[in-house]
Amino acid sequence: MIAAAFLLPALVLLGALVVHPIGYSVYRSFFDRSGDAFVGGDNYLEILQDDTIRTALKNTAVWVVLAPTTATALGLIFAVLTERVRWGTAFKLLVFMPMAISMLAAGIIFRLVYDQDPDRGVANAVWVGVHDTFAPSSAFPKARPGRDSPLVPAQGAAAGGFVTRDPVRAGVPVLLPLVGVAPEALPDGTRTAAAAAAEPGKVTGTAWQDFTRGGGGRPNAVDPAESGFSGMRIEAVKDGRVVDTATTRADGTFTLSAKADGALLRLPASNFKEAYAGVEWLGPTLVTPAVIGAYVWMWAGFAMVLIGAGLAAVPRELLEAARVDGANEWQVFRRITVPLLAPVLAVVLVTLVINVMKIFDLVFVIAPGSVQDDANVLALQLYRTSFGTDADPGLGSAIAVLLLVLVVPVMLYNIRRLRKEGAR
């Protein structure tokens, strides 16, 4: 009786907050939207037929496979490696800190991290920086010939660039005026454009921004307030072959050898290719992996702490004995450490599987409205179906029951494993 008296408050709360809602959800799932008409298994049938819900099921499966395994693997690596460095405690603190952040706050942080604009999104700032290191983008993507320009669009294989209307002659300076580049977008080190001096036996010229800020200036003439195009590639083309090349200086001037005499000058398309904009992290293709990345950032610390606690209990003499027998560090890790940590790894993995089946906050906050259908998961679909102007509590209850059915086997496995551990 004393035991029952102590248990009664907890049992009452459990019944009111868990058992009754589950029972009512099962009951409500057999009725229509209004709750008046009994529809039997129609709501469950609709789950199988609705494309949006099927996408949510597929994405939930992707979450269950990728997120727990990635977080557990990273936690294991961090736990093992931090044992070997002096500042391991500080590193563990840094990795575990995201656990102190709410899912909502983490979602807002990663919504900014994944922003398409490299000036705002850290992910694309890094990605674009690496890309531009190996494949620099042009500084003149919007440049084009102005009115009455000596340049015309190139045709055929050279499309996208511009070429002079007439062949050039040695000793006669060439003017290559362009417009359309914002002054602030010009390369660093750009100087005021200068008219190229004539050089006997050589083709000289100037490529510049033929535009004077504030008005004024003469078209197709180098004016004092106009800027040169620094680093632009110039090609001399004869009979379809490039016979000489040059790169403009900071003031836009360039010099070609006598080979360019009688050739057409071409500004190749590489001068005008659009700047690399990075990856569309929150587009239909990558939105789910991107949100999983945010989840792993939060929960890898949780896995690391639990695994680290298990690692502290591993008998060191076993590891030393393996090393004395000639095992290298990889063999010790694979054949001794991981098998001894198997119970802890199972706890972490099962806990994270249950957690990701109910994931809602991160997907709701990070995925833009235009791709929420592509990033949809069961918990989010449950919310979208059950609430709002077009709510269907019957279908929403059916989704809730489905989610419960998917979680229960994992929970039973966890309970069974804990009982076995207790019996030992």
Coordinates of C-alpha atoms in Angstrom, one line a residue:
M1 CA 0.0 0.0 0.0
I2 CA 2.9 2.4 0.8
A3 CA 4.5 1.6 -2.5
A4 CA 1.2 2.2 -4.3
A5 CA 0.7 5.5 -2.5
F6 CA 4.1 6.7 -3.7
L7 CA 3.5 5.5 -7.2
L8 CA 0.0 6.9 -7.6
P9 CA 0.8 10.5 -8.4
A10 CA 3.3 9.4 -11.1
L11 CA 0.8 6.9 -12.5
V12 CA -2.0 9.5 -12.6
L13 CA 0.3 12.0 -14.5
L14 CA 1.4 9.2 -16.8
G15 CA -2.2 8.2 -17.6
A16 CA -3.3 11.8 -18.1
L17 CA -0.3 13.0 -20.2
V18 CA 0.7 9.9 -22.1
V19 CA -1.8 7.0 -22.0
H20 CA -5.0 9.1 -22.6
P21 CA -3.5 11.2 -25.5
I22 CA -2.3 8.0 -27.2
G23 CA -5.7 6.3 -26.8
Y24 CA -7.6 9.3 -28.0
S25 CA -5.3 9.7 -31.0
V26 CA -5.9 6.1 -32.0
Y27 CA -9.7 6.7 -31.6
R28 CA -9.6 10.0 -33.5
S29 CA -7.7 8.5 -36.4
F30 CA -10.8 6.5 -37.4
F31 CA -12.9 9.6 -37.9
D32 CA -13.1 12.2 -40.6
R33 CA -12.0 15.9 -40.5
S34 CA -15.0 17.0 -38.5
G35 CA -14.8 14.1 -36.1
D36 CA -18.5 13.1 -36.7
A37 CA -18.3 10.5 -39.4
F38 CA -16.5 7.1 -38.9
V39 CA -14.2 6.4 -41.8
G40 CA -12.4 3.3 -40.6
G41 CA -8.9 2.9 -42.2
D42 CA -9.4 5.6 -44.8
N43 CA -7.0 8.0 -43.1
Y44 CA -4.3 5.3 -43.0
L45 CA -5.0 4.6 -46.7
E46 CA -4.5 8.2 -47.5
I47 CA -1.1 8.1 -45.8
L48 CA 0.0 5.6 -48.4
Q49 CA -1.5 7.5 -51.3
D50 CA -0.5 11.1 -50.5
D51 CA 2.7 12.1 -52.3
T52 CA 3.6 14.6 -49.6
I53 CA 3.3 12.1 -46.8
R54 CA 5.3 9.5 -48.8
T55 CA 8.1 12.1 -49.2
A56 CA 8.0 12.7 -45.4
L57 CA 8.3 8.9 -44.9
K58 CA 11.3 8.7 -47.3
N59 CA 13.0 11.6 -45.7
T60 CA 12.4 10.2 -42.2
A61 CA 14.1 7.0 -43.4
V62 CA 17.1 9.0 -44.7
W63 CA 17.3 10.8 -41.3
V64 CA 17.2 7.5 -39.4
V65 CA 20.0 6.0 -41.5
L66 CA 22.3 9.1 -41.8
A67 CA 21.9 11.3 -38.7
P68 CA 22.5 8.8 -35.8
T69 CA 25.3 7.0 -37.5
T70 CA 27.1 10.2 -38.5
A71 CA 26.7 11.7 -35.1
T72 CA 27.8 8.5 -33.3
A73 CA 30.8 8.0 -35.6
L74 CA 32.0 11.6 -35.0
G75 CA 31.4 11.2 -31.3
L76 CA 33.5 8.1 -31.3
I77 CA 36.3 9.7 -33.2
F78 CA 36.3 12.8 -31.0
A79 CA 36.2 10.8 -27.8
V80 CA 39.2 8.6 -28.8
L81 CA 41.3 11.5 -30.2
T82 CA 40.7 13.9 -27.3
E83 CA 42.2 11.3 -25.0
R84 CA 45.6 11.9 -26.7
V85 CA 45.8 15.7 -26.5
R86 CA 46.5 18.0 -23.6
W87 CA 43.6 20.3 -24.5
G88 CA 41.1 17.5 -24.9
T89 CA 38.9 18.9 -22.1
A90 CA 38.6 22.3 -23.9
F91 CA 37.9 20.6 -27.2
K92 CA 35.1 18.5 -25.6
L93 CA 33.6 21.6 -24.1
L94 CA 33.6 23.3 -27.5
V95 CA 32.0 20.3 -29.2
F96 CA 29.4 19.8 -26.4
M97 CA 28.4 23.5 -26.3
P98 CA 25.8 23.3 -29.2
M99 CA 23.8 21.0 -26.9
A100 CA 23.1 24.1 -24.8
I101 CA 21.4 25.8 -27.7
S102 CA 17.8 25.2 -28.4
M103 CA 16.7 23.7 -31.7
L104 CA 15.0 26.9 -32.7
A105 CA 18.2 29.0 -32.1
A106 CA 20.3 26.3 -33.9
G107 CA 17.9 26.4 -36.9
I108 CA 18.2 30.2 -37.1
I109 CA 22.0 30.0 -37.0
F110 CA 22.1 27.4 -39.8
R111 CA 19.5 29.2 -41.9
L112 CA 22.1 32.0 -42.0
V113 CA 25.1 29.6 -42.4
Y114 CA 23.4 28.1 -45.5
D115 CA 22.4 31.5 -47.0
Q116 CA 23.0 31.5 -50.8
D117 CA 24.8 34.9 -50.7
P118 CA 28.5 34.3 -49.9
D119 CA 28.5 37.7 -48.1
R120 CA 26.1 36.3 -45.5
G121 CA 26.3 32.5 -45.6
V122 CA 29.4 31.1 -44.1
A123 CA 29.1 27.8 -46.0
N124 CA 29.1 29.5 -49.4
A125 CA 31.7 32.0 -48.3
V126 CA 34.1 29.1 -47.6
W127 CA 33.0 27.2 -50.7
V128 CA 33.3 30.1 -53.1
G129 CA 36.7 31.0 -51.6
V130 CA 38.1 27.5 -52.3
H131 CA 36.5 27.5 -55.8
D132 CA 37.9 30.9 -56.7
T133 CA 41.4 29.8 -55.5
F134 CA 41.5 27.2 -58.2
A135 CA 39.2 28.7 -60.8
P136 CA 39.1 32.5 -60.4
S137 CA 35.9 34.2 -61.4
S138 CA 35.9 37.2 -63.8
A139 CA 35.7 40.7 -62.4
F140 CA 33.7 41.8 -65.5
P141 CA 30.7 39.6 -65.7
K142 CA 28.3 42.4 -66.8
A143 CA 30.7 44.2 -69.2
R144 CA 29.5 44.8 -72.7
P145 CA 30.2 47.2 -75.7
G146 CA 28.5 50.6 -75.5
R147 CA 26.9 52.6 -78.3
D148 CA 28.8 52.8 -81.6
S149 CA 31.5 50.6 -80.1
P150 CA 34.3 49.1 -82.2
L151 CA 33.5 45.8 -80.6
V152 CA 30.9 43.3 -81.6
P153 CA 29.7 40.0 -80.1
A154 CA 31.9 37.1 -81.1
Q155 CA 30.2 34.2 -83.0
G156 CA 30.6 30.4 -83.1
A157 CA 32.9 28.7 -80.6
A158 CA 34.0 32.1 -79.2
A159 CA 30.4 33.1 -78.3
G160 CA 30.2 35.0 -75.1
G161 CA 33.2 37.2 -75.9
F162 CA 33.6 40.3 -78.1
V163 CA 35.8 41.0 -81.1
T164 CA 36.9 44.1 -83.0
R165 CA 35.0 45.0 -86.2
D166 CA 38.2 45.6 -88.1
P167 CA 41.7 44.2 -88.1
V168 CA 44.3 46.2 -86.1
R169 CA 47.5 47.6 -87.3
A170 CA 51.0 47.9 -85.7
G171 CA 51.8 51.4 -84.5
V172 CA 48.1 52.4 -84.3
P173 CA 46.7 52.3 -80.7
V174 CA 43.5 50.3 -80.4
L175 CA 40.5 51.4 -78.2
L176 CA 38.4 48.7 -76.6
P177 CA 35.7 50.5 -74.7
L178 CA 33.2 48.6 -72.5
V179 CA 30.4 49.6 -70.1
G180 CA 28.3 47.8 -67.5
V181 CA 30.7 47.2 -64.6
A182 CA 30.0 48.9 -61.3
P183 CA 33.0 51.0 -60.1
E184 CA 33.0 49.1 -56.8
A185 CA 33.2 45.8 -58.6
L186 CA 36.4 46.6 -60.4
P187 CA 39.5 44.6 -59.3
D188 CA 41.8 45.8 -56.5
G189 CA 44.6 47.9 -57.8
T190 CA 42.6 49.4 -60.8
R191 CA 43.9 52.8 -61.9
T192 CA 42.6 55.6 -64.0
A193 CA 42.6 54.5 -67.7
A194 CA 45.4 55.8 -69.9
A195 CA 45.5 56.1 -73.7
A196 CA 48.2 53.7 -75.0
A197 CA 51.1 55.2 -76.7
A198 CA 52.0 54.0 -80.3
E199 CA 55.0 51.7 -80.5
P200 CA 56.6 50.9 -83.9
G201 CA 56.1 47.2 -84.9
K202 CA 53.7 46.5 -82.0
V203 CA 50.0 46.6 -81.4
T204 CA 49.0 48.7 -78.3
G205 CA 45.7 49.6 -76.9
T206 CA 43.5 50.3 -73.9
A207 CA 40.5 48.3 -72.5
W208 CA 38.6 50.5 -70.1
Q209 CA 35.2 51.4 -68.5
D210 CA 33.9 53.9 -71.0
F211 CA 31.7 55.7 -68.5
T212 CA 32.2 58.8 -66.4
R213 CA 30.4 58.8 -63.1
G214 CA 28.1 61.9 -62.8
G215 CA 27.8 62.3 -66.5
G216 CA 30.0 63.9 -69.2
G217 CA 32.8 62.2 -71.1
R218 CA 33.0 61.3 -74.7
P219 CA 31.9 57.9 -76.0
N220 CA 34.7 55.6 -77.3
A221 CA 37.4 58.0 -76.0
V222 CA 39.6 57.6 -72.9
D223 CA 38.5 60.4 -70.5
P224 CA 40.4 61.4 -67.3
A225 CA 37.8 60.2 -64.8
E226 CA 37.4 56.7 -66.3
S227 CA 38.9 53.5 -65.0
G228 CA 41.0 50.9 -66.8
F229 CA 40.1 47.2 -66.9
S230 CA 43.0 45.5 -65.0
G231 CA 43.8 41.9 -65.8
M232 CA 41.6 41.5 -68.9
R233 CA 42.8 38.9 -71.4
I234 CA 43.3 40.1 -75.0
E235 CA 43.8 37.7 -77.9
A236 CA 44.9 38.4 -81.5
V237 CA 43.2 36.1 -83.9
K238 CA 44.1 35.4 -87.5
D239 CA 42.2 32.9 -89.7
G240 CA 40.6 31.5 -86.5
R241 CA 43.9 30.9 -84.7
V242 CA 45.2 32.8 -81.7
V243 CA 48.6 34.2 -82.7
D244 CA 49.4 36.3 -79.7
T245 CA 47.9 37.2 -76.2
A246 CA 48.3 39.9 -73.6
T247 CA 46.8 40.9 -70.3
T248 CA 45.9 44.5 -69.5
R249 CA 47.8 46.5 -66.9
A250 CA 46.2 48.3 -64.0
D251 CA 45.5 51.3 -66.2
G252 CA 43.9 49.1 -68.9
T253 CA 46.7 49.3 -71.4
F254 CA 48.2 46.3 -73.2
T255 CA 50.9 45.5 -75.8
L256 CA 51.0 42.8 -78.4
S257 CA 53.9 41.8 -80.7
A258 CA 54.1 42.3 -84.4
K259 CA 52.3 38.9 -84.9
A260 CA 49.1 40.8 -84.1
D261 CA 49.4 43.1 -87.1
G262 CA 46.4 42.6 -89.3
A263 CA 44.6 40.4 -86.8
L264 CA 41.2 40.9 -85.1
L265 CA 41.4 41.5 -81.3
R266 CA 39.2 39.3 -79.2
L267 CA 38.1 39.6 -75.6
P268 CA 37.4 35.9 -74.8
A269 CA 34.3 34.8 -72.9
S270 CA 36.4 33.9 -69.9
N271 CA 36.6 37.7 -69.2
F272 CA 32.9 37.8 -68.7
K273 CA 31.8 34.6 -67.1
E274 CA 29.5 35.1 -64.2
A275 CA 31.0 34.9 -60.7
Y276 CA 30.6 31.6 -59.0
A277 CA 27.6 31.8 -56.7
G278 CA 28.3 28.7 -54.6
V279 CA 26.0 25.9 -53.7
E280 CA 22.3 26.1 -53.2
W281 CA 22.4 24.4 -49.8
L282 CA 18.7 25.0 -49.2
G283 CA 17.5 23.9 -52.7
P284 CA 15.4 20.9 -53.3
T285 CA 18.4 18.5 -53.8
L286 CA 20.5 19.4 -50.7
V287 CA 18.1 20.7 -48.2
T288 CA 17.8 17.4 -46.3
P289 CA 21.5 16.7 -46.0
A290 CA 22.0 20.4 -45.0
V291 CA 19.5 20.1 -42.1
I292 CA 21.1 16.7 -41.1
G293 CA 24.4 18.6 -40.9
A294 CA 22.9 21.1 -38.5
Y295 CA 21.6 18.2 -36.4
V296 CA 25.0 16.4 -36.3
W297 CA 26.6 19.7 -35.2
M298 CA 24.3 19.7 -32.2
W299 CA 24.3 16.1 -31.2
A300 CA 27.9 14.9 -32.0
G301 CA 28.8 16.4 -28.6
F302 CA 26.2 14.4 -26.8
A303 CA 27.6 11.2 -28.5
M304 CA 31.1 12.2 -27.6
V305 CA 30.4 12.7 -23.9
L306 CA 28.6 9.4 -23.5
I307 CA 31.2 7.5 -25.5
G308 CA 34.0 9.3 -23.6
A309 CA 32.5 8.1 -20.3
G310 CA 32.4 4.5 -21.7
L311 CA 36.0 4.8 -22.9
A312 CA 37.1 5.9 -19.4
A313 CA 35.9 2.5 -18.1
V314 CA 37.8 0.4 -20.7
P315 CA 40.6 -1.5 -19.0
R316 CA 43.9 0.0 -20.1
E317 CA 45.8 -3.2 -19.6
L318 CA 43.9 -4.7 -22.5
L319 CA 45.0 -1.9 -24.8
E320 CA 48.6 -2.1 -23.6
A321 CA 48.6 -5.9 -24.0
A322 CA 47.4 -5.6 -27.6
R323 CA 50.2 -3.1 -28.3
V324 CA 52.8 -5.3 -26.7
D325 CA 51.6 -8.1 -28.9
G326 CA 52.4 -6.0 -32.0
A327 CA 49.0 -4.5 -32.8
N328 CA 49.1 -1.0 -34.4
E329 CA 46.8 1.8 -33.3
W330 CA 44.2 1.1 -36.0
Q331 CA 44.0 -2.6 -35.0
V332 CA 43.7 -1.7 -31.3
F333 CA 40.9 0.7 -32.1
R334 CA 39.0 -1.7 -34.4
R335 CA 39.5 -5.0 -32.5
I336 CA 39.7 -3.8 -28.9
T337 CA 38.2 -0.4 -28.3
V338 CA 35.2 -0.5 -30.5
P339 CA 34.0 -4.0 -29.4
L340 CA 34.4 -3.0 -25.7
L341 CA 32.4 0.2 -26.4
A342 CA 29.6 -1.7 -28.3
P343 CA 27.1 -1.4 -25.4
V344 CA 27.7 2.4 -25.1
L345 CA 27.6 2.8 -28.9
A346 CA 24.2 1.0 -29.0
V347 CA 22.8 3.3 -26.3
V348 CA 23.9 6.4 -28.2
L349 CA 22.7 5.0 -31.6
V350 CA 19.3 4.0 -30.3
T351 CA 18.8 7.2 -28.4
L352 CA 19.5 9.2 -31.5
V353 CA 17.3 7.1 -33.7
I354 CA 14.3 7.8 -31.4
N355 CA 15.3 11.4 -31.4
V356 CA 15.5 11.8 -35.2
M357 CA 12.2 10.1 -35.7
K358 CA 10.6 13.0 -33.9
I359 CA 12.7 15.7 -35.5
F360 CA 10.6 18.8 -36.2
D361 CA 12.2 22.1 -35.1
L362 CA 15.3 22.1 -37.4
V363 CA 13.4 21.2 -40.5
F364 CA 10.7 23.7 -39.8
V365 CA 13.1 26.6 -39.2
I366 CA 15.9 25.9 -41.7
A367 CA 14.0 24.7 -44.8
P368 CA 12.5 27.7 -46.7
G369 CA 8.8 27.5 -47.4
S370 CA 9.4 26.8 -51.1
V371 CA 11.3 23.5 -50.3
Q372 CA 9.5 22.4 -47.2
D373 CA 7.8 19.7 -49.1
D374 CA 11.2 18.4 -50.3
A375 CA 12.6 18.5 -46.7
N376 CA 9.4 17.2 -45.1
V377 CA 9.5 14.6 -42.3
L378 CA 6.8 12.8 -40.4
A379 CA 6.8 15.1 -37.3
L380 CA 6.6 18.2 -39.5
Q381 CA 3.8 16.7 -41.7
L382 CA 1.9 15.8 -38.5
Y383 CA 2.1 19.5 -37.5
R384 CA 1.1 20.8 -40.9
T385 CA -1.8 18.4 -41.2
S386 CA -3.2 18.8 -37.7
F387 CA -3.1 22.6 -37.4
G388 CA -3.8 25.6 -39.6
T389 CA -6.7 26.8 -41.8
D390 CA -7.0 23.4 -43.6
A391 CA -6.4 21.2 -40.6
D392 CA -7.5 17.5 -40.7
P393 CA -7.3 16.2 -37.1
G394 CA -8.3 12.7 -38.3
L395 CA -5.4 12.4 -40.8
G396 CA -3.1 14.1 -38.3
S397 CA -4.0 11.5 -35.7
A398 CA -3.3 8.7 -38.1
I399 CA 0.2 10.2 -38.8
A400 CA 0.8 10.4 -35.1
V401 CA -0.2 6.7 -34.6
L402 CA 2.1 5.8 -37.5
L403 CA 5.0 7.7 -35.8
L404 CA 4.3 5.9 -32.6
V405 CA 4.3 2.5 -34.3
L406 CA 7.7 3.3 -35.9
V407 CA 9.2 4.4 -32.6
V408 CA 7.8 1.6 -30.4
P409 CA 10.1 -1.2 -31.8
V410 CA 13.2 0.9 -31.2
M411 CA 12.0 1.6 -27.7
L412 CA 11.3 -2.1 -27.0
Y413 CA 14.7 -3.0 -28.3
N414 CA 16.2 -0.4 -25.9
I415 CA 14.3 -1.7 -22.9
R416 CA 15.3 -5.3 -23.7
R417 CA 18.9 -4.4 -24.0
L418 CA 18.8 -2.5 -20.7
R419 CA 17.3 -5.5 -19.0
K420 CA 20.0 -7.7 -20.3
E421 CA 22.6 -5.3 -19.1
G422 CA 20.9 -5.2 -15.7
A423 CA 20.9 -9.0 -15.5
R424 CA 24.6 -9.1 -16.1

